PDB file of C-alpha atoms in Angstrom:
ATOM      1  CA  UNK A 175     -55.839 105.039  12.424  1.00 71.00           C
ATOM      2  CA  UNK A 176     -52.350 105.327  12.474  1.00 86.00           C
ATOM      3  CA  UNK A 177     -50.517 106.667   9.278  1.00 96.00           C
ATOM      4  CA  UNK A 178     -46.993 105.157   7.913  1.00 97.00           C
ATOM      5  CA  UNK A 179     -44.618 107.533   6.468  1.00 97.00           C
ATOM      6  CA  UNK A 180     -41.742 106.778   4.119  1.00 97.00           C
ATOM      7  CA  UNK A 181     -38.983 108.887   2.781  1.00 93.00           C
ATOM      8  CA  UNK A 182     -36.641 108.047   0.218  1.00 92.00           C
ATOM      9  CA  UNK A 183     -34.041 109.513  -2.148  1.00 87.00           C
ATOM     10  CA  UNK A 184     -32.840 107.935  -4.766  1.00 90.00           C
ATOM     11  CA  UNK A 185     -30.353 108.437  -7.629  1.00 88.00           C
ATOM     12  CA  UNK A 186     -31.747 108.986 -11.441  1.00 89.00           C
ATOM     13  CA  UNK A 187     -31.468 106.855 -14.536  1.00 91.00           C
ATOM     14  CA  UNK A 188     -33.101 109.007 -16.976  1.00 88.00           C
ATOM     15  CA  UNK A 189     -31.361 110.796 -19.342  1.00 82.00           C
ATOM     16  CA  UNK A 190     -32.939 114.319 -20.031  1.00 75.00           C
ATOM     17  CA  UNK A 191     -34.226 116.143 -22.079  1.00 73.00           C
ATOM     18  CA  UNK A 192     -35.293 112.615 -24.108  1.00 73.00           C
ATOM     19  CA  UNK A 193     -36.736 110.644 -21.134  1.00 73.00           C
ATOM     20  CA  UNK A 194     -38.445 114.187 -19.651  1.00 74.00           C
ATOM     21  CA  UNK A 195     -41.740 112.163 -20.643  1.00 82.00           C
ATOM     22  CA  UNK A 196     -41.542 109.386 -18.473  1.00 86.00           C
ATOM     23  CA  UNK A 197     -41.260 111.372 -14.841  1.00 85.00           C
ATOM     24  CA  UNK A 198     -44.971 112.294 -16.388  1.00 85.00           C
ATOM     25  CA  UNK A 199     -45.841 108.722 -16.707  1.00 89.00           C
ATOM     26  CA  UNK A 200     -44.209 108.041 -13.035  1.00 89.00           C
ATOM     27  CA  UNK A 201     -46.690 110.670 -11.666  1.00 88.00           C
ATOM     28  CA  UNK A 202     -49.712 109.477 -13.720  1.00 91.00           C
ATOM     29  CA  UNK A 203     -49.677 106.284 -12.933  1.00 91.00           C
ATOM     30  CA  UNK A 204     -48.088 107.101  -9.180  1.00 92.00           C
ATOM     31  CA  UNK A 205     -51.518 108.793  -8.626  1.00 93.00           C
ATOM     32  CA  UNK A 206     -54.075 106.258  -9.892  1.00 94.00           C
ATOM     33  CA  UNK A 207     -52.171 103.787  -8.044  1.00 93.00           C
ATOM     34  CA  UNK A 208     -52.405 105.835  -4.742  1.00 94.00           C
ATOM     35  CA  UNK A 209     -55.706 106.337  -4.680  1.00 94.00           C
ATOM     36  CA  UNK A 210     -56.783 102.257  -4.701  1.00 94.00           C
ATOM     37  CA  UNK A 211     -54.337 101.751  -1.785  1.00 95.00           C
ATOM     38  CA  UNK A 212     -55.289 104.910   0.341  1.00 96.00           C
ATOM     39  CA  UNK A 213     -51.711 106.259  -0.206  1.00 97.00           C
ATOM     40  CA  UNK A 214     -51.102 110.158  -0.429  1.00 95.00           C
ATOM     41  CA  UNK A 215     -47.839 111.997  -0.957  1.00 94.00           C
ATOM     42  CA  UNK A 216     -44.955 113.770  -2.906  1.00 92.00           C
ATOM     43  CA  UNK A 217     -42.205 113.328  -5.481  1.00 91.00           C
ATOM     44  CA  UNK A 218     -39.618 115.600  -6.116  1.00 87.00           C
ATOM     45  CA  UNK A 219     -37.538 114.994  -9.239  1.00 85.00           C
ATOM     46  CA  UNK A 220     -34.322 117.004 -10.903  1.00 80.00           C
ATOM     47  CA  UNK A 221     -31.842 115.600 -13.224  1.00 77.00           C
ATOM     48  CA  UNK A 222     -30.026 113.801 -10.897  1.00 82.00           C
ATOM     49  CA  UNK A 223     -32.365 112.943  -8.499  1.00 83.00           C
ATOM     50  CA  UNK A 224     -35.262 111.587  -7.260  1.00 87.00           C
ATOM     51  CA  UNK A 225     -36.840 112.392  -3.520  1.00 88.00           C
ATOM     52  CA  UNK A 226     -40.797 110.969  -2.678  1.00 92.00           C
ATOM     53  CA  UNK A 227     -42.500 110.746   0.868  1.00 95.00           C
ATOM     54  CA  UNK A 228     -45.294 108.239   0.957  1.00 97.00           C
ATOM     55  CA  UNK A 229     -48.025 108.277   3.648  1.00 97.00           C
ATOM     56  CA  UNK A 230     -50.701 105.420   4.052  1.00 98.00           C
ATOM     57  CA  UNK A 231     -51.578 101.845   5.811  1.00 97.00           C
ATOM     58  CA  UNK A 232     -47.935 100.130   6.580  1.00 97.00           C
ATOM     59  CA  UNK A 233     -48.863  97.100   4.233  1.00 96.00           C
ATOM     60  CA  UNK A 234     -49.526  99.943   1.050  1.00 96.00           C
ATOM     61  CA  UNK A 235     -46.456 101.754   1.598  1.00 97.00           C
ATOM     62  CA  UNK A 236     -44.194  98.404   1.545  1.00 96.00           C
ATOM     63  CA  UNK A 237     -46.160  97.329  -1.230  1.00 95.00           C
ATOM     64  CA  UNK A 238     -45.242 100.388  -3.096  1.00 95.00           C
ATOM     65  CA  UNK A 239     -41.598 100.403  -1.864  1.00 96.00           C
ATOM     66  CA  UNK A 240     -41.069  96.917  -3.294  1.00 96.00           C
ATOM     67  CA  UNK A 241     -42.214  98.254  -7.101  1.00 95.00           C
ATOM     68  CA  UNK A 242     -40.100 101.415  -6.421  1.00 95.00           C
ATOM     69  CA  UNK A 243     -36.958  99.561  -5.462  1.00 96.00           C
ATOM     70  CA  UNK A 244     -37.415  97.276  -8.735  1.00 96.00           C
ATOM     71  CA  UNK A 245     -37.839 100.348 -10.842  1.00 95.00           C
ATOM     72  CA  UNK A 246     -34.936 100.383 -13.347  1.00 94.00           C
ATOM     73  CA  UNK A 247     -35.859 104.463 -14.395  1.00 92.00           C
ATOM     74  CA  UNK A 248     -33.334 104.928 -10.541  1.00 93.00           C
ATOM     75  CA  UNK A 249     -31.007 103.189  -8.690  1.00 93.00           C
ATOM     76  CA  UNK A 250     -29.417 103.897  -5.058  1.00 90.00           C
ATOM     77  CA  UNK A 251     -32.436 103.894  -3.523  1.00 93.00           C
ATOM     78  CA  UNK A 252     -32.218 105.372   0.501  1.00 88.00           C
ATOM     79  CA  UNK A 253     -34.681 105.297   3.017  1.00 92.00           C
ATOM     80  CA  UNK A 254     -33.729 108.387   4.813  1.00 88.00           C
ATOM     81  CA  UNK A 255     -36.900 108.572   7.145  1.00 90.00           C
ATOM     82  CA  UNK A 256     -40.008 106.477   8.429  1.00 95.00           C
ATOM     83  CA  UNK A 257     -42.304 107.548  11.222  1.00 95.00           C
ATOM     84  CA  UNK A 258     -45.922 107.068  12.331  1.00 97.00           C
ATOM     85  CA  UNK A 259     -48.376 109.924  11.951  1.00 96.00           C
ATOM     86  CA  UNK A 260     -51.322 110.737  13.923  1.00 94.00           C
ATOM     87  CA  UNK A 261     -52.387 112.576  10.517  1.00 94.00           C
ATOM     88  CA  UNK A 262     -51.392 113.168   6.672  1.00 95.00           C
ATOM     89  CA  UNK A 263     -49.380 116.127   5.822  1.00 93.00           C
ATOM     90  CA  UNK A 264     -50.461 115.802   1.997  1.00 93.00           C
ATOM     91  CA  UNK A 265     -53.991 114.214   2.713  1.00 93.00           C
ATOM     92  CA  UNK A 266     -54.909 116.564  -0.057  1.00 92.00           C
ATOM     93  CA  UNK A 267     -52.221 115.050  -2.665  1.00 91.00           C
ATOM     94  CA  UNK A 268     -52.385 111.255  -3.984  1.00 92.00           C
ATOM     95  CA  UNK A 269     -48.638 112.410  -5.580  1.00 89.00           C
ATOM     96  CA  UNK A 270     -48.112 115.938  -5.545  1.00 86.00           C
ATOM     97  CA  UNK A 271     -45.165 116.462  -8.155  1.00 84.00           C
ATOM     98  CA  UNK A 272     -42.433 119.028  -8.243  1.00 74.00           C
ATOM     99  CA  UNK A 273     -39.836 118.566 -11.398  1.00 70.00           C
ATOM    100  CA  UNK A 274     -37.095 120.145 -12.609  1.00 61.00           C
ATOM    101  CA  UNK A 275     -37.728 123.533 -12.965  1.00 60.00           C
ATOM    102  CA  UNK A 276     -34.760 126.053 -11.365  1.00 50.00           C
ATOM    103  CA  UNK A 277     -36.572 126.818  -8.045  1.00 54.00           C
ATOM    104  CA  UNK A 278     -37.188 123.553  -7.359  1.00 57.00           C
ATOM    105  CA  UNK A 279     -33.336 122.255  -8.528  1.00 60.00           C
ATOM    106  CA  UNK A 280     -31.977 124.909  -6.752  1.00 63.00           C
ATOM    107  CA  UNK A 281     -33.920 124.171  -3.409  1.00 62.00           C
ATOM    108  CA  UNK A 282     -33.533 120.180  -3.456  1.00 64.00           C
ATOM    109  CA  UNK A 283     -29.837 119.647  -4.292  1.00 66.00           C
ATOM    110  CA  UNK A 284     -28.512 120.697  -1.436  1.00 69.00           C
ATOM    111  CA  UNK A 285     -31.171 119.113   0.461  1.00 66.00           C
ATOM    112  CA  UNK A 286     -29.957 116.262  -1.510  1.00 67.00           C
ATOM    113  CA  UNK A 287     -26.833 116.029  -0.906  1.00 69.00           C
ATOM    114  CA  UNK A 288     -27.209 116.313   3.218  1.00 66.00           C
ATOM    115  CA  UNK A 289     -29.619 113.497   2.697  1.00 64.00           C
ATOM    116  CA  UNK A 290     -26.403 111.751   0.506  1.00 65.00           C
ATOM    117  CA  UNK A 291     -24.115 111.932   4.132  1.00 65.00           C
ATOM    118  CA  UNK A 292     -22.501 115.403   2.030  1.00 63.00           C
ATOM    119  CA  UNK A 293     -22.276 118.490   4.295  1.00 59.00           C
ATOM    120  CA  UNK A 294     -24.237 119.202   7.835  1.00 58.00           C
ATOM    121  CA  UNK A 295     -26.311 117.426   9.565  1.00 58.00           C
ATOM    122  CA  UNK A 296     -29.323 116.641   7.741  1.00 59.00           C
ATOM    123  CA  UNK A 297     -33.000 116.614   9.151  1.00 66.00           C
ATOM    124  CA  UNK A 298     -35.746 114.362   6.995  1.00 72.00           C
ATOM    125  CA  UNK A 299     -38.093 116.968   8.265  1.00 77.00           C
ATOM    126  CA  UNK A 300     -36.578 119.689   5.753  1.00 74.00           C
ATOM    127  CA  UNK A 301     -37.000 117.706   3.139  1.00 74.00           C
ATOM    128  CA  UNK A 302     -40.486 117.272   3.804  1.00 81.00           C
ATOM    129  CA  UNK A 303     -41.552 120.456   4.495  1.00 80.00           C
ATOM    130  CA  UNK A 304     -39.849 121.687   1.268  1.00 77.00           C
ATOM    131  CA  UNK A 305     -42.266 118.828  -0.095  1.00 78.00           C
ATOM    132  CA  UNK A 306     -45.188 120.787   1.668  1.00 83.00           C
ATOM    133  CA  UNK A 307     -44.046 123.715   0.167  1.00 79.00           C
ATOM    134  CA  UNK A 308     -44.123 122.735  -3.480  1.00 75.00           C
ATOM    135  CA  UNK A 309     -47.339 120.449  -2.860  1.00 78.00           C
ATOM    136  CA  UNK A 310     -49.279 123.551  -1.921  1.00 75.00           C
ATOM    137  CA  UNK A 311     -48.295 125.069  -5.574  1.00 68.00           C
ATOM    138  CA  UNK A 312     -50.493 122.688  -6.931  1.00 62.00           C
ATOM    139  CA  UNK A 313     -53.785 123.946  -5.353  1.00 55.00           C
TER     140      UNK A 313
END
């Protein structure tokens, strides 16, 4: 079965330290709602920003995608990569989270801000595999 990938940055509404609470409820309720619709993946979230790679059936991940893209907690929402996989790269994660701790601010802003059209070229793949990289913290 083929696997639909979706990558997506988007630009943060939350005002922090207040809000900190509700990136929590994002990822609690980001991974019951994964697991009914077969969907695995990652968020990444600092201050400013928001990056999250879905992987699942096609019709899950637009399903998702609409709810994200009506969220009011971001705005600027940009797909910066789709693909179809062969296989999951976080099979093991129904949201792996990384938040805004210094290591992971001070690895995904400038990933960021290639992704924003700010700086050199910019590949989706990094993003992802910096994705990979936090996700495997979690184990």
């Amino acid at each position: 079965m083929a696997i639909y990938s979706l990558l997506y940055v988007s630009k943060s509404c939350l005002r922090l330290p207040q809000e900190e609470g509700r990136v929590a409820d994002i990822v609690a309720v980001s991974r019951r709602r994964n697991v009914a619709l077969e969907v695995t993946g990652a968020l990444m979230f600092v201050e400013t920003h928001f990056a999250q790679v879905l992987e699942g059936p096609g019709a899950a991940v637009t399903t998702l995608m609409e709810s994200i893209r009506a969220d009011p907690r971001h705005t600027d929402l940009t797909v910066i990569d789709t693909e179809t996989l062969v296989r999951r790269r976080f099979a093991r994660w129904t949201m792996a989270y990384a938040g805004p701790r210094m290591l992971v601010e001070a690895q995904i802003v400038p990933v960021l801000a290639l992704a924003a059209g700010h700086g050199s070229p910019f590949a989706p793949g990094d993003l992802i595999a910096l994705m990979l990289q936090f996700a495997s913290f979690e184990d």
